[in-house]
Amino acid sequence: MEQQRDKRTLHSLRKHIDELLATGATIIARDPVTLVSEGQTLKVRHGMLVGHSGLLDLVEPLTDHQWPDALRQMAIDLCIQQLDEAIRALENEAVVMASEPANDG
């Protein structure tokens, strides 16, 4: 009997996913392959297993939905406000670090 050649690729990735499944991970989607392991969502992207936070898991379903212009604008405004706050916090942190005396001893 002739042996059939294995056409699968990314053997290390497959082995890693098998190990995750053996420790309790669950496949929740197949295209792309998406697993949940210990509360973290992991997706196969470009041959790598990439972790996503819970917030990023909301992005795809939200972008697939048609939103009224007013709601879309509210979401955009909220994102811009949060980005502005994060930028200000980083700028303030940089100013504080620059004003601290060097500890060259």
mmCIF file of C-alpha atoms in Angstrom:
data_model
loop_
_atom_site.group_PDB
_atom_site.id
_atom_site.type_symbol
_atom_site.label_atom_id
_atom_site.label_comp_id
_atom_site.label_asym_id
_atom_site.label_seq_id
_atom_site.Cartn_x
_atom_site.Cartn_y
_atom_site.Cartn_z
ATOM 1 C CA MET A 1 0.000 0.000 0.000
ATOM 2 C CA GLU A 2 1.376 3.373 -1.006
ATOM 3 C CA GLN A 3 1.715 6.008 1.730
ATOM 4 C CA GLN A 4 -0.028 9.299 1.139
ATOM 5 C CA ARG A 5 2.220 12.367 1.300
ATOM 6 C CA ASP A 6 1.379 14.881 4.051
ATOM 7 C CA LYS A 7 0.393 18.149 2.339
ATOM 8 C CA ARG A 8 0.039 20.131 5.547
ATOM 9 C CA THR A 9 2.400 23.020 6.248
ATOM 10 C CA LEU A 10 3.510 24.979 9.306
ATOM 11 C CA HIS A 11 4.172 21.844 11.340
ATOM 12 C CA SER A 12 5.562 23.726 14.372
ATOM 13 C CA LEU A 13 2.483 25.945 14.493
ATOM 14 C CA ARG A 14 0.201 22.910 14.211
ATOM 15 C CA LYS A 15 2.107 21.183 17.034
ATOM 16 C CA HIS A 16 1.799 24.280 19.230
ATOM 17 C CA ILE A 17 -1.948 24.521 18.555
ATOM 18 C CA ASP A 18 -2.333 20.808 19.338
ATOM 19 C CA GLU A 19 -0.560 21.390 22.664
ATOM 20 C CA LEU A 20 -2.875 24.311 23.457
ATOM 21 C CA LEU A 21 -5.907 22.162 22.620
ATOM 22 C CA ALA A 22 -4.579 19.393 24.876
ATOM 23 C CA THR A 23 -4.379 21.875 27.775
ATOM 24 C CA GLY A 24 -7.966 23.056 27.327
ATOM 25 C CA ALA A 25 -7.937 25.642 24.543
ATOM 26 C CA THR A 26 -10.992 25.737 22.278
ATOM 27 C CA ILE A 27 -11.218 26.482 18.552
ATOM 28 C CA ILE A 28 -13.950 29.095 18.071
ATOM 29 C CA ALA A 29 -13.420 29.867 14.365
ATOM 30 C CA ARG A 30 -11.708 28.227 11.416
ATOM 31 C CA ASP A 31 -11.006 31.086 8.984
ATOM 32 C CA PRO A 32 -8.793 32.432 10.354
ATOM 33 C CA VAL A 33 -8.133 29.743 12.942
ATOM 34 C CA THR A 34 -9.080 31.321 16.262
ATOM 35 C CA LEU A 35 -8.594 29.767 19.691
ATOM 36 C CA VAL A 36 -9.484 30.774 23.211
ATOM 37 C CA SER A 37 -6.932 29.689 25.800
ATOM 38 C CA GLU A 38 -7.071 30.770 29.451
ATOM 39 C CA GLY A 39 -9.290 33.726 28.568
ATOM 40 C CA GLN A 40 -7.046 34.990 25.778
ATOM 41 C CA THR A 41 -8.066 34.965 22.123
ATOM 42 C CA LEU A 42 -5.375 33.738 19.754
ATOM 43 C CA LYS A 43 -5.569 33.983 15.949
ATOM 44 C CA VAL A 44 -3.384 32.533 13.241
ATOM 45 C CA ARG A 45 -2.083 35.410 11.134
ATOM 46 C CA HIS A 46 0.565 34.987 8.423
ATOM 47 C CA GLY A 47 1.655 31.646 9.842
ATOM 48 C CA MET A 48 1.974 32.905 13.416
ATOM 49 C CA LEU A 49 -0.242 32.583 16.465
ATOM 50 C CA VAL A 50 -1.051 36.122 17.578
ATOM 51 C CA GLY A 51 -2.716 37.089 20.848
ATOM 52 C CA HIS A 52 -5.434 39.725 20.959
ATOM 53 C CA SER A 53 -6.876 41.511 23.955
ATOM 54 C CA GLY A 54 -10.604 41.410 24.558
ATOM 55 C CA LEU A 55 -10.991 44.946 23.210
ATOM 56 C CA LEU A 56 -9.478 44.028 19.865
ATOM 57 C CA ASP A 57 -11.942 41.153 19.600
ATOM 58 C CA LEU A 58 -14.700 43.761 19.339
ATOM 59 C CA VAL A 59 -13.166 45.558 16.365
ATOM 60 C CA GLU A 60 -14.057 43.081 13.604
ATOM 61 C CA PRO A 61 -17.752 42.670 14.532
ATOM 62 C CA LEU A 62 -18.108 46.432 14.873
ATOM 63 C CA THR A 63 -16.543 47.153 11.500
ATOM 64 C CA ASP A 64 -18.779 44.597 9.778
ATOM 65 C CA HIS A 65 -21.933 46.445 10.841
ATOM 66 C CA GLN A 66 -23.554 49.447 9.140
ATOM 67 C CA TRP A 67 -23.939 52.215 11.716
ATOM 68 C CA PRO A 68 -26.045 55.373 11.471
ATOM 69 C CA ASP A 69 -23.887 58.436 10.817
ATOM 70 C CA ALA A 70 -24.597 59.959 14.247
ATOM 71 C CA LEU A 71 -23.465 56.810 16.107
ATOM 72 C CA ARG A 72 -20.431 56.443 13.875
ATOM 73 C CA GLN A 73 -19.451 60.068 14.548
ATOM 74 C CA MET A 74 -19.923 59.580 18.309
ATOM 75 C CA ALA A 75 -17.597 56.560 18.199
ATOM 76 C CA ILE A 76 -15.021 58.505 16.178
ATOM 77 C CA ASP A 77 -15.185 61.429 18.618
ATOM 78 C CA LEU A 78 -14.755 59.086 21.582
ATOM 79 C CA CYS A 79 -11.725 57.423 19.971
ATOM 80 C CA ILE A 80 -10.146 60.790 19.199
ATOM 81 C CA GLN A 81 -10.756 61.977 22.768
ATOM 82 C CA GLN A 82 -9.146 58.835 24.220
ATOM 83 C CA LEU A 83 -6.180 59.118 21.860
ATOM 84 C CA ASP A 84 -5.717 62.784 22.802
ATOM 85 C CA GLU A 85 -5.756 61.861 26.508
ATOM 86 C CA ALA A 86 -3.207 59.089 25.960
ATOM 87 C CA ILE A 87 -0.932 61.420 23.971
ATOM 88 C CA ARG A 88 -1.167 64.126 26.664
ATOM 89 C CA ALA A 89 -0.314 61.564 29.360
ATOM 90 C CA LEU A 90 2.758 60.440 27.395
ATOM 91 C CA GLU A 91 3.837 64.035 26.778
ATOM 92 C CA ASN A 92 3.445 64.871 30.482
ATOM 93 C CA GLU A 93 5.453 61.777 31.416
ATOM 94 C CA ALA A 94 8.236 62.820 29.025
ATOM 95 C CA VAL A 95 8.319 66.339 30.525
ATOM 96 C CA VAL A 96 8.547 64.941 34.069
ATOM 97 C CA MET A 97 11.336 62.551 33.087
ATOM 98 C CA ALA A 98 13.257 65.338 31.326
ATOM 99 C CA SER A 99 13.000 67.641 34.348
ATOM 100 C CA GLU A 100 14.241 65.043 36.851
ATOM 101 C CA PRO A 101 17.926 65.433 37.737
ATOM 102 C CA ALA A 102 20.240 62.847 36.265
ATOM 103 C CA ASN A 103 21.444 60.271 38.740
ATOM 104 C CA ASP A 104 24.989 59.904 37.372
ATOM 105 C CA GLY A 105 26.464 59.519 40.861
#
